[in-house]
């Protein structure tokens, strides 16, 4: 048997789903087929939110919102206004988290994504109101967008979800707006800062969608043509999984399609494009699988605490 024939004879490897539990704080691996959960790290006490997994390297990279201003109470999210967010990495084989981007470099780490070709990490800072990039070792920290002072209210400046299209050179992010406020937006700018332009004075930012309930995490399809996002705002338009075609430069986005709803404050998102499904986590601790074609959803697993970021690895 040739090498190619041998490879073709191998069964396709099942996807692995990774999830974060924000309180009491944990990094977990889920078997999507049967919902079995394997704990990778427990006692991650600084409110993990965004996750990128590199199984070859053997690490999960996570953003942390930091220590909240007040102790968490059931059913509510405490404020995170102190500048104590960080990026850390957790060995998939187990072990203590390791600092990548030090605590206090930014305020509140939210969704995290990566460019696999370069290893660069990209994330949003909600209360710090910005979008950042760094190399995988934490060097080269760069603020790409700073939104403070550019919105009608502070809440409308808060950046949460992020997606990057390195092939076409685009950066996408959400600004969620006030809770259930109907003033959320999804924006786009060039991935690289224009020469001589500071991150708080960019003139290449486009608003693609506005008037959204409260958009959170983002994901692009592999060709950068379709954008998916979760929304934790009030129903019927919020607490949903959404999708819409990415508009051409200079154009607004068409009204999104709601794929599925009735989540309990939808947060994390991972799309299995090969399988035609998506995974959504919410603040009840539930992780769901949704069929993209018809919106059918079913519970994969449920954590005791609120679930945040998701990452899918094939």
PDB file of C-alpha atoms in Angstrom:
ATOM      1  CA  UNK A   1       0.000   0.000   0.000  1.00  0.00           C
ATOM      2  CA  UNK A   2       1.355   3.418  -0.925  1.00  0.00           C
ATOM      3  CA  UNK A   3       1.654   6.249   1.583  1.00  0.00           C
ATOM      4  CA  UNK A   4      -1.235   8.054  -0.088  1.00  0.00           C
ATOM      5  CA  UNK A   5      -3.400   4.918   0.002  1.00  0.00           C
ATOM      6  CA  UNK A   6      -2.504   4.340   3.646  1.00  0.00           C
ATOM      7  CA  UNK A   7      -3.465   7.909   4.537  1.00  0.00           C
ATOM      8  CA  UNK A   8      -6.717   7.603   2.604  1.00  0.00           C
ATOM      9  CA  UNK A   9      -7.514   4.354   4.449  1.00  0.00           C
ATOM     10  CA  UNK A  10      -7.240   6.026   7.846  1.00  0.00           C
ATOM     11  CA  UNK A  11     -10.598   6.956   9.364  1.00  0.00           C
ATOM     12  CA  UNK A  12     -11.238  10.679   9.687  1.00  0.00           C
ATOM     13  CA  UNK A  13     -10.287  11.906  13.141  1.00  0.00           C
ATOM     14  CA  UNK A  14     -13.245  13.089  15.172  1.00  0.00           C
ATOM     15  CA  UNK A  15     -13.238  16.777  16.086  1.00  0.00           C
ATOM     16  CA  UNK A  16     -12.247  17.827  19.595  1.00  0.00           C
ATOM     17  CA  UNK A  17     -14.152  20.651  21.200  1.00  0.00           C
ATOM     18  CA  UNK A  18     -12.521  22.790  23.887  1.00  0.00           C
ATOM     19  CA  UNK A  19     -14.545  24.932  26.269  1.00  0.00           C
ATOM     20  CA  UNK A  20     -13.953  27.437  29.050  1.00  0.00           C
ATOM     21  CA  UNK A  21     -15.899  27.638  32.279  1.00  0.00           C
ATOM     22  CA  UNK A  22     -15.645  31.170  33.599  1.00  0.00           C
ATOM     23  CA  UNK A  23     -16.607  30.412  37.233  1.00  0.00           C
ATOM     24  CA  UNK A  24     -15.059  28.660  39.121  1.00  0.00           C
ATOM     25  CA  UNK A  25     -12.706  28.667  36.144  1.00  0.00           C
ATOM     26  CA  UNK A  26     -11.649  25.754  33.980  1.00  0.00           C
ATOM     27  CA  UNK A  27     -10.351  24.561  30.617  1.00  0.00           C
ATOM     28  CA  UNK A  28     -12.056  21.423  29.320  1.00  0.00           C
ATOM     29  CA  UNK A  29     -12.009  19.109  26.310  1.00  0.00           C
ATOM     30  CA  UNK A  30     -15.333  17.701  25.097  1.00  0.00           C
ATOM     31  CA  UNK A  31     -15.996  14.702  22.886  1.00  0.00           C
ATOM     32  CA  UNK A  32     -18.818  16.069  20.679  1.00  0.00           C
ATOM     33  CA  UNK A  33     -20.065  12.566  19.920  1.00  0.00           C
ATOM     34  CA  UNK A  34     -21.026  11.650  23.480  1.00  0.00           C
ATOM     35  CA  UNK A  35     -20.449  14.794  25.556  1.00  0.00           C
ATOM     36  CA  UNK A  36     -17.648  13.265  27.634  1.00  0.00           C
ATOM     37  CA  UNK A  37     -15.670  16.030  29.366  1.00  0.00           C
ATOM     38  CA  UNK A  38     -11.966  15.842  30.192  1.00  0.00           C
ATOM     39  CA  UNK A  39     -10.642  18.484  32.567  1.00  0.00           C
ATOM     40  CA  UNK A  40      -7.400  20.077  31.383  1.00  0.00           C
ATOM     41  CA  UNK A  41      -7.091  22.791  34.025  1.00  0.00           C
ATOM     42  CA  UNK A  42      -9.227  23.645  37.039  1.00  0.00           C
ATOM     43  CA  UNK A  43      -9.085  26.572  39.429  1.00  0.00           C
ATOM     44  CA  UNK A  44      -8.338  29.123  36.701  1.00  0.00           C
ATOM     45  CA  UNK A  45      -9.631  31.903  38.919  1.00  0.00           C
ATOM     46  CA  UNK A  46      -9.208  34.969  36.698  1.00  0.00           C
ATOM     47  CA  UNK A  47     -12.326  34.480  34.555  1.00  0.00           C
ATOM     48  CA  UNK A  48     -11.207  32.815  31.280  1.00  0.00           C
ATOM     49  CA  UNK A  49     -13.120  33.952  28.200  1.00  0.00           C
ATOM     50  CA  UNK A  50     -11.354  33.377  24.842  1.00  0.00           C
ATOM     51  CA  UNK A  51      -9.515  30.255  23.685  1.00  0.00           C
ATOM     52  CA  UNK A  52      -7.250  29.104  20.836  1.00  0.00           C
ATOM     53  CA  UNK A  53      -5.917  25.524  20.810  1.00  0.00           C
ATOM     54  CA  UNK A  54      -2.764  24.224  19.116  1.00  0.00           C
ATOM     55  CA  UNK A  55      -2.672  20.458  19.630  1.00  0.00           C
ATOM     56  CA  UNK A  56       0.627  20.122  17.742  1.00  0.00           C
ATOM     57  CA  UNK A  57       2.280  22.631  20.046  1.00  0.00           C
ATOM     58  CA  UNK A  58       0.407  21.162  22.991  1.00  0.00           C
ATOM     59  CA  UNK A  59      -1.165  24.307  24.446  1.00  0.00           C
ATOM     60  CA  UNK A  60      -4.469  26.067  24.864  1.00  0.00           C
ATOM     61  CA  UNK A  61      -4.068  29.849  24.779  1.00  0.00           C
ATOM     62  CA  UNK A  62      -6.668  31.721  26.796  1.00  0.00           C
ATOM     63  CA  UNK A  63      -7.602  35.302  27.541  1.00  0.00           C
ATOM     64  CA  UNK A  64      -8.559  36.178  31.091  1.00  0.00           C
ATOM     65  CA  UNK A  65     -10.846  38.967  32.152  1.00  0.00           C
ATOM     66  CA  UNK A  66      -8.898  39.246  35.402  1.00  0.00           C
ATOM     67  CA  UNK A  67     -10.079  39.472  38.979  1.00  0.00           C
ATOM     68  CA  UNK A  68     -13.538  41.082  39.073  1.00  0.00           C
ATOM     69  CA  UNK A  69     -14.213  44.228  41.042  1.00  0.00           C
ATOM     70  CA  UNK A  70     -16.714  42.387  43.258  1.00  0.00           C
ATOM     71  CA  UNK A  71     -17.244  38.669  43.978  1.00  0.00           C
ATOM     72  CA  UNK A  72     -19.418  36.926  41.372  1.00  0.00           C
ATOM     73  CA  UNK A  73     -23.068  36.399  42.315  1.00  0.00           C
ATOM     74  CA  UNK A  74     -25.294  33.683  40.829  1.00  0.00           C
ATOM     75  CA  UNK A  75     -27.088  34.858  37.703  1.00  0.00           C
ATOM     76  CA  UNK A  76     -25.110  38.090  37.307  1.00  0.00           C
ATOM     77  CA  UNK A  77     -21.810  39.157  35.792  1.00  0.00           C
ATOM     78  CA  UNK A  78     -19.583  41.257  38.073  1.00  0.00           C
ATOM     79  CA  UNK A  79     -17.827  44.362  36.764  1.00  0.00           C
ATOM     80  CA  UNK A  80     -14.284  44.028  35.385  1.00  0.00           C
ATOM     81  CA  UNK A  81     -12.992  47.596  35.370  1.00  0.00           C
ATOM     82  CA  UNK A  82      -9.560  47.050  36.911  1.00  0.00           C
ATOM     83  CA  UNK A  83      -6.701  46.663  34.445  1.00  0.00           C
ATOM     84  CA  UNK A  84      -5.676  43.097  35.265  1.00  0.00           C
ATOM     85  CA  UNK A  85      -6.448  41.087  32.123  1.00  0.00           C
ATOM     86  CA  UNK A  86      -3.877  38.729  30.600  1.00  0.00           C
ATOM     87  CA  UNK A  87      -3.188  36.048  27.999  1.00  0.00           C
ATOM     88  CA  UNK A  88      -1.966  32.718  29.352  1.00  0.00           C
ATOM     89  CA  UNK A  89      -1.350  29.262  27.971  1.00  0.00           C
ATOM     90  CA  UNK A  90      -2.291  25.933  29.521  1.00  0.00           C
ATOM     91  CA  UNK A  91      -0.503  22.658  28.656  1.00  0.00           C
ATOM     92  CA  UNK A  92      -2.995  20.232  27.137  1.00  0.00           C
ATOM     93  CA  UNK A  93      -1.239  17.453  29.050  1.00  0.00           C
ATOM     94  CA  UNK A  94      -1.998  19.241  32.326  1.00  0.00           C
ATOM     95  CA  UNK A  95      -0.107  21.673  34.469  1.00  0.00           C
ATOM     96  CA  UNK A  96      -0.232  25.231  35.683  1.00  0.00           C
ATOM     97  CA  UNK A  97      -1.085  28.107  33.305  1.00  0.00           C
ATOM     98  CA  UNK A  98       1.873  30.102  31.983  1.00  0.00           C
ATOM     99  CA  UNK A  99       1.850  33.844  31.392  1.00  0.00           C
ATOM    100  CA  UNK A 100       2.082  34.967  27.744  1.00  0.00           C
ATOM    101  CA  UNK A 101       0.883  38.598  27.890  1.00  0.00           C
ATOM    102  CA  UNK A 102       1.319  39.866  31.485  1.00  0.00           C
ATOM    103  CA  UNK A 103      -1.509  40.839  33.794  1.00  0.00           C
ATOM    104  CA  UNK A 104      -2.370  44.491  33.520  1.00  0.00           C
ATOM    105  CA  UNK A 105      -1.269  44.870  29.917  1.00  0.00           C
ATOM    106  CA  UNK A 106      -4.961  45.355  29.101  1.00  0.00           C
ATOM    107  CA  UNK A 107      -8.205  45.385  31.058  1.00  0.00           C
ATOM    108  CA  UNK A 108     -10.656  42.586  30.161  1.00  0.00           C
ATOM    109  CA  UNK A 109      -9.652  39.827  27.745  1.00  0.00           C
ATOM    110  CA  UNK A 110     -12.498  38.576  25.560  1.00  0.00           C
ATOM    111  CA  UNK A 111     -12.634  36.463  22.389  1.00  0.00           C
ATOM    112  CA  UNK A 112      -9.262  35.229  21.132  1.00  0.00           C
ATOM    113  CA  UNK A 113      -8.353  34.096  17.623  1.00  0.00           C
ATOM    114  CA  UNK A 114      -5.172  33.318  15.709  1.00  0.00           C
ATOM    115  CA  UNK A 115      -3.524  33.366  12.317  1.00  0.00           C
ATOM    116  CA  UNK A 116      -2.285  29.758  12.014  1.00  0.00           C
ATOM    117  CA  UNK A 117       0.292  30.733   9.382  1.00  0.00           C
ATOM    118  CA  UNK A 118       2.124  33.143  11.678  1.00  0.00           C
ATOM    119  CA  UNK A 119       0.914  32.053  15.106  1.00  0.00           C
ATOM    120  CA  UNK A 120      -0.144  35.611  15.919  1.00  0.00           C
ATOM    121  CA  UNK A 121      -2.862  36.046  18.514  1.00  0.00           C
ATOM    122  CA  UNK A 122      -5.669  38.601  18.222  1.00  0.00           C
ATOM    123  CA  UNK A 123      -8.141  39.497  20.960  1.00  0.00           C
ATOM    124  CA  UNK A 124     -10.615  42.086  22.201  1.00  0.00           C
ATOM    125  CA  UNK A 125     -10.464  44.065  25.434  1.00  0.00           C
ATOM    126  CA  UNK A 126     -14.022  44.847  26.521  1.00  0.00           C
ATOM    127  CA  UNK A 127     -13.723  47.381  29.350  1.00  0.00           C
ATOM    128  CA  UNK A 128     -10.400  48.609  27.958  1.00  0.00           C
ATOM    129  CA  UNK A 129     -12.238  49.213  24.669  1.00  0.00           C
ATOM    130  CA  UNK A 130      -9.685  47.942  22.202  1.00  0.00           C
ATOM    131  CA  UNK A 131      -8.437  45.247  19.838  1.00  0.00           C
ATOM    132  CA  UNK A 132      -4.912  43.834  20.235  1.00  0.00           C
ATOM    133  CA  UNK A 133      -2.377  41.596  18.519  1.00  0.00           C
ATOM    134  CA  UNK A 134       0.748  39.822  19.771  1.00  0.00           C
ATOM    135  CA  UNK A 135       3.089  37.080  18.676  1.00  0.00           C
ATOM    136  CA  UNK A 136       2.485  33.698  20.234  1.00  0.00           C
ATOM    137  CA  UNK A 137       5.284  34.267  22.756  1.00  0.00           C
ATOM    138  CA  UNK A 138       3.674  37.540  23.844  1.00  0.00           C
ATOM    139  CA  UNK A 139       6.117  39.808  22.041  1.00  0.00           C
ATOM    140  CA  UNK A 140       5.146  42.490  19.548  1.00  0.00           C
ATOM    141  CA  UNK A 141       2.080  43.646  21.451  1.00  0.00           C
ATOM    142  CA  UNK A 142       0.162  46.050  19.203  1.00  0.00           C
ATOM    143  CA  UNK A 143      -3.087  47.934  19.724  1.00  0.00           C
ATOM    144  CA  UNK A 144      -4.950  47.730  16.404  1.00  0.00           C
ATOM    145  CA  UNK A 145      -8.102  49.623  17.414  1.00  0.00           C
ATOM    146  CA  UNK A 146      -8.848  51.817  20.451  1.00  0.00           C
ATOM    147  CA  UNK A 147     -12.467  52.921  20.691  1.00  0.00           C
ATOM    148  CA  UNK A 148     -12.601  54.983  23.915  1.00  0.00           C
ATOM    149  CA  UNK A 149     -14.254  58.322  23.258  1.00  0.00           C
ATOM    150  CA  UNK A 150     -15.626  57.274  19.866  1.00  0.00           C
ATOM    151  CA  UNK A 151     -19.109  56.159  20.889  1.00  0.00           C
ATOM    152  CA  UNK A 152     -22.195  57.852  22.259  1.00  0.00           C
ATOM    153  CA  UNK A 153     -21.819  55.798  25.466  1.00  0.00           C
ATOM    154  CA  UNK A 154     -19.038  53.785  27.062  1.00  0.00           C
ATOM    155  CA  UNK A 155     -20.976  50.525  26.623  1.00  0.00           C
ATOM    156  CA  UNK A 156     -21.169  51.123  22.864  1.00  0.00           C
ATOM    157  CA  UNK A 157     -17.364  51.291  22.735  1.00  0.00           C
ATOM    158  CA  UNK A 158     -16.822  47.860  24.321  1.00  0.00           C
ATOM    159  CA  UNK A 159     -15.112  45.358  21.971  1.00  0.00           C
ATOM    160  CA  UNK A 160     -15.900  41.671  22.489  1.00  0.00           C
ATOM    161  CA  UNK A 161     -15.837  39.289  19.508  1.00  0.00           C
ATOM    162  CA  UNK A 162     -13.104  39.066  16.885  1.00  0.00           C
ATOM    163  CA  UNK A 163     -12.337  37.342  13.575  1.00  0.00           C
ATOM    164  CA  UNK A 164      -9.459  37.860  11.152  1.00  0.00           C
ATOM    165  CA  UNK A 165      -9.301  37.237   7.412  1.00  0.00           C
ATOM    166  CA  UNK A 166      -5.571  37.170   6.742  1.00  0.00           C
ATOM    167  CA  UNK A 167      -6.017  36.113   3.105  1.00  0.00           C
ATOM    168  CA  UNK A 168      -7.898  39.328   2.291  1.00  0.00           C
ATOM    169  CA  UNK A 169      -6.412  41.513   5.024  1.00  0.00           C
ATOM    170  CA  UNK A 170      -9.516  42.219   7.122  1.00  0.00           C
ATOM    171  CA  UNK A 171     -10.185  42.527  10.835  1.00  0.00           C
ATOM    172  CA  UNK A 172     -13.748  42.081  12.160  1.00  0.00           C
ATOM    173  CA  UNK A 173     -14.995  42.745  15.692  1.00  0.00           C
ATOM    174  CA  UNK A 174     -18.164  43.305  17.706  1.00  0.00           C
ATOM    175  CA  UNK A 175     -19.048  46.230  19.951  1.00  0.00           C
ATOM    176  CA  UNK A 176     -21.863  44.825  22.012  1.00  0.00           C
ATOM    177  CA  UNK A 177     -23.518  47.960  23.385  1.00  0.00           C
ATOM    178  CA  UNK A 178     -25.502  48.072  26.644  1.00  0.00           C
ATOM    179  CA  UNK A 179     -27.113  44.898  27.970  1.00  0.00           C
ATOM    180  CA  UNK A 180     -30.170  44.038  25.852  1.00  0.00           C
ATOM    181  CA  UNK A 181     -29.895  47.544  24.436  1.00  0.00           C
ATOM    182  CA  UNK A 182     -30.347  46.952  20.718  1.00  0.00           C
ATOM    183  CA  UNK A 183     -27.297  49.102  19.923  1.00  0.00           C
ATOM    184  CA  UNK A 184     -24.734  46.407  19.148  1.00  0.00           C
ATOM    185  CA  UNK A 185     -22.529  46.637  16.062  1.00  0.00           C
ATOM    186  CA  UNK A 186     -20.189  44.552  13.917  1.00  0.00           C
ATOM    187  CA  UNK A 187     -17.311  46.493  12.378  1.00  0.00           C
ATOM    188  CA  UNK A 188     -14.467  45.947   9.931  1.00  0.00           C
ATOM    189  CA  UNK A 189     -11.089  47.543   9.196  1.00  0.00           C
ATOM    190  CA  UNK A 190      -7.878  46.626   7.459  1.00  0.00           C
ATOM    191  CA  UNK A 191      -5.872  44.064   9.401  1.00  0.00           C
ATOM    192  CA  UNK A 192      -2.786  46.257   9.342  1.00  0.00           C
ATOM    193  CA  UNK A 193      -2.821  49.782  10.711  1.00  0.00           C
ATOM    194  CA  UNK A 194      -2.439  52.329   7.892  1.00  0.00           C
ATOM    195  CA  UNK A 195       1.011  53.889   7.976  1.00  0.00           C
ATOM    196  CA  UNK A 196       1.214  56.777  10.404  1.00  0.00           C
ATOM    197  CA  UNK A 197      -2.262  56.158  11.812  1.00  0.00           C
ATOM    198  CA  UNK A 198      -2.715  55.695  15.580  1.00  0.00           C
ATOM    199  CA  UNK A 199      -5.151  52.960  16.697  1.00  0.00           C
ATOM    200  CA  UNK A 200      -7.493  55.537  18.265  1.00  0.00           C
ATOM    201  CA  UNK A 201      -7.808  57.602  15.084  1.00  0.00           C
ATOM    202  CA  UNK A 202      -8.429  55.141  12.256  1.00  0.00           C
ATOM    203  CA  UNK A 203     -10.416  56.385   9.271  1.00  0.00           C
ATOM    204  CA  UNK A 204     -10.814  52.977   7.610  1.00  0.00           C
ATOM    205  CA  UNK A 205     -13.387  51.516  10.036  1.00  0.00           C
ATOM    206  CA  UNK A 206     -16.675  50.375   8.485  1.00  0.00           C
ATOM    207  CA  UNK A 207     -19.873  49.566  10.384  1.00  0.00           C
ATOM    208  CA  UNK A 208     -21.315  46.485   8.706  1.00  0.00           C
ATOM    209  CA  UNK A 209     -24.302  45.898  11.012  1.00  0.00           C
ATOM    210  CA  UNK A 210     -25.821  48.032  13.737  1.00  0.00           C
ATOM    211  CA  UNK A 211     -28.960  47.950  15.876  1.00  0.00           C
ATOM    212  CA  UNK A 212     -28.149  44.393  16.972  1.00  0.00           C
ATOM    213  CA  UNK A 213     -29.330  43.231  20.420  1.00  0.00           C
ATOM    214  CA  UNK A 214     -25.887  42.403  21.874  1.00  0.00           C
ATOM    215  CA  UNK A 215     -23.453  40.629  19.493  1.00  0.00           C
ATOM    216  CA  UNK A 216     -20.662  38.641  21.129  1.00  0.00           C
ATOM    217  CA  UNK A 217     -18.335  36.071  19.480  1.00  0.00           C
ATOM    218  CA  UNK A 218     -17.553  35.903  15.763  1.00  0.00           C
ATOM    219  CA  UNK A 219     -16.318  33.334  13.270  1.00  0.00           C
ATOM    220  CA  UNK A 220     -15.646  33.548   9.529  1.00  0.00           C
ATOM    221  CA  UNK A 221     -16.057  30.707   7.073  1.00  0.00           C
ATOM    222  CA  UNK A 222     -12.763  29.485   5.540  1.00  0.00           C
ATOM    223  CA  UNK A 223     -13.198  31.662   2.424  1.00  0.00           C
ATOM    224  CA  UNK A 224     -14.020  34.803   4.376  1.00  0.00           C
ATOM    225  CA  UNK A 225     -17.411  35.061   2.683  1.00  0.00           C
ATOM    226  CA  UNK A 226     -19.832  34.329   5.540  1.00  0.00           C
ATOM    227  CA  UNK A 227     -19.757  35.676   9.079  1.00  0.00           C
ATOM    228  CA  UNK A 228     -21.326  33.842  12.039  1.00  0.00           C
ATOM    229  CA  UNK A 229     -21.964  35.336  15.468  1.00  0.00           C
ATOM    230  CA  UNK A 230     -23.632  34.749  18.795  1.00  0.00           C
ATOM    231  CA  UNK A 231     -25.877  37.356  20.410  1.00  0.00           C
ATOM    232  CA  UNK A 232     -26.604  37.397  24.146  1.00  0.00           C
ATOM    233  CA  UNK A 233     -29.230  40.150  24.013  1.00  0.00           C
ATOM    234  CA  UNK A 234     -32.968  39.903  24.516  1.00  0.00           C
ATOM    235  CA  UNK A 235     -35.027  37.698  22.220  1.00  0.00           C
ATOM    236  CA  UNK A 236     -36.422  37.168  19.740  1.00  0.00           C
ATOM    237  CA  UNK A 237     -33.461  38.660  17.833  1.00  0.00           C
ATOM    238  CA  UNK A 238     -31.048  38.050  20.707  1.00  0.00           C
ATOM    239  CA  UNK A 239     -29.972  34.845  22.466  1.00  0.00           C
ATOM    240  CA  UNK A 240     -29.326  33.581  18.974  1.00  0.00           C
ATOM    241  CA  UNK A 241     -26.814  32.139  16.530  1.00  0.00           C
ATOM    242  CA  UNK A 242     -26.686  34.262  13.368  1.00  0.00           C
ATOM    243  CA  UNK A 243     -25.077  34.330   9.960  1.00  0.00           C
ATOM    244  CA  UNK A 244     -24.824  36.769   7.064  1.00  0.00           C
ATOM    245  CA  UNK A 245     -22.774  37.177   3.885  1.00  0.00           C
ATOM    246  CA  UNK A 246     -19.759  39.436   4.264  1.00  0.00           C
ATOM    247  CA  UNK A 247     -20.476  42.589   2.238  1.00  0.00           C
ATOM    248  CA  UNK A 248     -18.003  44.037  -0.277  1.00  0.00           C
ATOM    249  CA  UNK A 249     -15.825  46.953   0.889  1.00  0.00           C
ATOM    250  CA  UNK A 250     -17.871  50.090   1.402  1.00  0.00           C
ATOM    251  CA  UNK A 251     -21.183  48.232   1.638  1.00  0.00           C
ATOM    252  CA  UNK A 252     -23.411  47.501   4.631  1.00  0.00           C
ATOM    253  CA  UNK A 253     -24.330  43.937   5.490  1.00  0.00           C
ATOM    254  CA  UNK A 254     -27.665  42.404   4.567  1.00  0.00           C
ATOM    255  CA  UNK A 255     -30.046  41.507   7.410  1.00  0.00           C
ATOM    256  CA  UNK A 256     -28.703  38.412   9.181  1.00  0.00           C
ATOM    257  CA  UNK A 257     -30.337  35.002   9.223  1.00  0.00           C
ATOM    258  CA  UNK A 258     -31.127  33.608  12.661  1.00  0.00           C
ATOM    259  CA  UNK A 259     -30.016  29.983  12.605  1.00  0.00           C
ATOM    260  CA  UNK A 260     -31.106  29.061  16.146  1.00  0.00           C
ATOM    261  CA  UNK A 261     -32.351  30.788  19.282  1.00  0.00           C
ATOM    262  CA  UNK A 262     -33.551  30.350  22.862  1.00  0.00           C
ATOM    263  CA  UNK A 263     -30.079  30.254  24.390  1.00  0.00           C
ATOM    264  CA  UNK A 264     -29.400  31.561  27.886  1.00  0.00           C
ATOM    265  CA  UNK A 265     -27.099  34.458  26.963  1.00  0.00           C
ATOM    266  CA  UNK A 266     -25.156  32.917  24.066  1.00  0.00           C
ATOM    267  CA  UNK A 267     -21.385  33.515  24.229  1.00  0.00           C
ATOM    268  CA  UNK A 268     -18.905  31.044  22.715  1.00  0.00           C
ATOM    269  CA  UNK A 269     -18.929  29.909  19.089  1.00  0.00           C
ATOM    270  CA  UNK A 270     -17.110  27.270  17.066  1.00  0.00           C
ATOM    271  CA  UNK A 271     -18.237  26.344  13.555  1.00  0.00           C
ATOM    272  CA  UNK A 272     -17.535  22.890  12.128  1.00  0.00           C
ATOM    273  CA  UNK A 273     -17.661  23.869   8.456  1.00  0.00           C
ATOM    274  CA  UNK A 274     -16.759  20.362   7.271  1.00  0.00           C
ATOM    275  CA  UNK A 275     -19.679  18.858   9.165  1.00  0.00           C
ATOM    276  CA  UNK A 276     -22.217  21.645   8.590  1.00  0.00           C
ATOM    277  CA  UNK A 277     -22.723  22.346  12.265  1.00  0.00           C
ATOM    278  CA  UNK A 278     -21.837  24.861  14.955  1.00  0.00           C
ATOM    279  CA  UNK A 279     -21.300  24.770  18.700  1.00  0.00           C
ATOM    280  CA  UNK A 280     -22.594  27.502  21.004  1.00  0.00           C
ATOM    281  CA  UNK A 281     -21.995  27.938  24.735  1.00  0.00           C
ATOM    282  CA  UNK A 282     -24.070  30.079  27.060  1.00  0.00           C
ATOM    283  CA  UNK A 283     -24.044  31.461  30.580  1.00  0.00           C
ATOM    284  CA  UNK A 284     -26.218  28.623  31.903  1.00  0.00           C
ATOM    285  CA  UNK A 285     -23.169  26.400  31.365  1.00  0.00           C
ATOM    286  CA  UNK A 286     -24.730  24.628  28.383  1.00  0.00           C
ATOM    287  CA  UNK A 287     -22.870  23.717  25.196  1.00  0.00           C
ATOM    288  CA  UNK A 288     -25.087  22.987  22.193  1.00  0.00           C
ATOM    289  CA  UNK A 289     -24.534  21.598  18.711  1.00  0.00           C
ATOM    290  CA  UNK A 290     -26.617  23.192  15.968  1.00  0.00           C
ATOM    291  CA  UNK A 291     -27.192  21.951  12.424  1.00  0.00           C
ATOM    292  CA  UNK A 292     -26.529  24.910  10.144  1.00  0.00           C
ATOM    293  CA  UNK A 293     -28.947  23.774   7.443  1.00  0.00           C
ATOM    294  CA  UNK A 294     -32.077  23.669   9.602  1.00  0.00           C
ATOM    295  CA  UNK A 295     -31.193  25.148  13.006  1.00  0.00           C
ATOM    296  CA  UNK A 296     -31.901  21.960  14.950  1.00  0.00           C
ATOM    297  CA  UNK A 297     -29.966  22.011  18.213  1.00  0.00           C
ATOM    298  CA  UNK A 298     -29.234  19.576  20.995  1.00  0.00           C
ATOM    299  CA  UNK A 299     -27.344  19.669  24.262  1.00  0.00           C
ATOM    300  CA  UNK A 300     -23.791  18.292  24.117  1.00  0.00           C
ATOM    301  CA  UNK A 301     -22.911  18.877  27.779  1.00  0.00           C
ATOM    302  CA  UNK A 302     -23.605  21.252  30.652  1.00  0.00           C
ATOM    303  CA  UNK A 303     -21.094  22.683  33.112  1.00  0.00           C
ATOM    304  CA  UNK A 304     -21.961  23.724  36.665  1.00  0.00           C
ATOM    305  CA  UNK A 305     -20.741  27.278  35.968  1.00  0.00           C
ATOM    306  CA  UNK A 306     -21.191  29.689  33.043  1.00  0.00           C
ATOM    307  CA  UNK A 307     -19.482  28.589  29.798  1.00  0.00           C
ATOM    308  CA  UNK A 308     -17.617  31.106  27.625  1.00  0.00           C
ATOM    309  CA  UNK A 309     -15.087  30.525  24.824  1.00  0.00           C
ATOM    310  CA  UNK A 310     -15.111  27.522  22.488  1.00  0.00           C
ATOM    311  CA  UNK A 311     -12.489  26.149  20.088  1.00  0.00           C
ATOM    312  CA  UNK A 312     -12.866  23.261  17.630  1.00  0.00           C
ATOM    313  CA  UNK A 313      -9.889  21.211  16.423  1.00  0.00           C
ATOM    314  CA  UNK A 314     -10.062  18.607  13.676  1.00  0.00           C
TER     315      UNK A 314
END
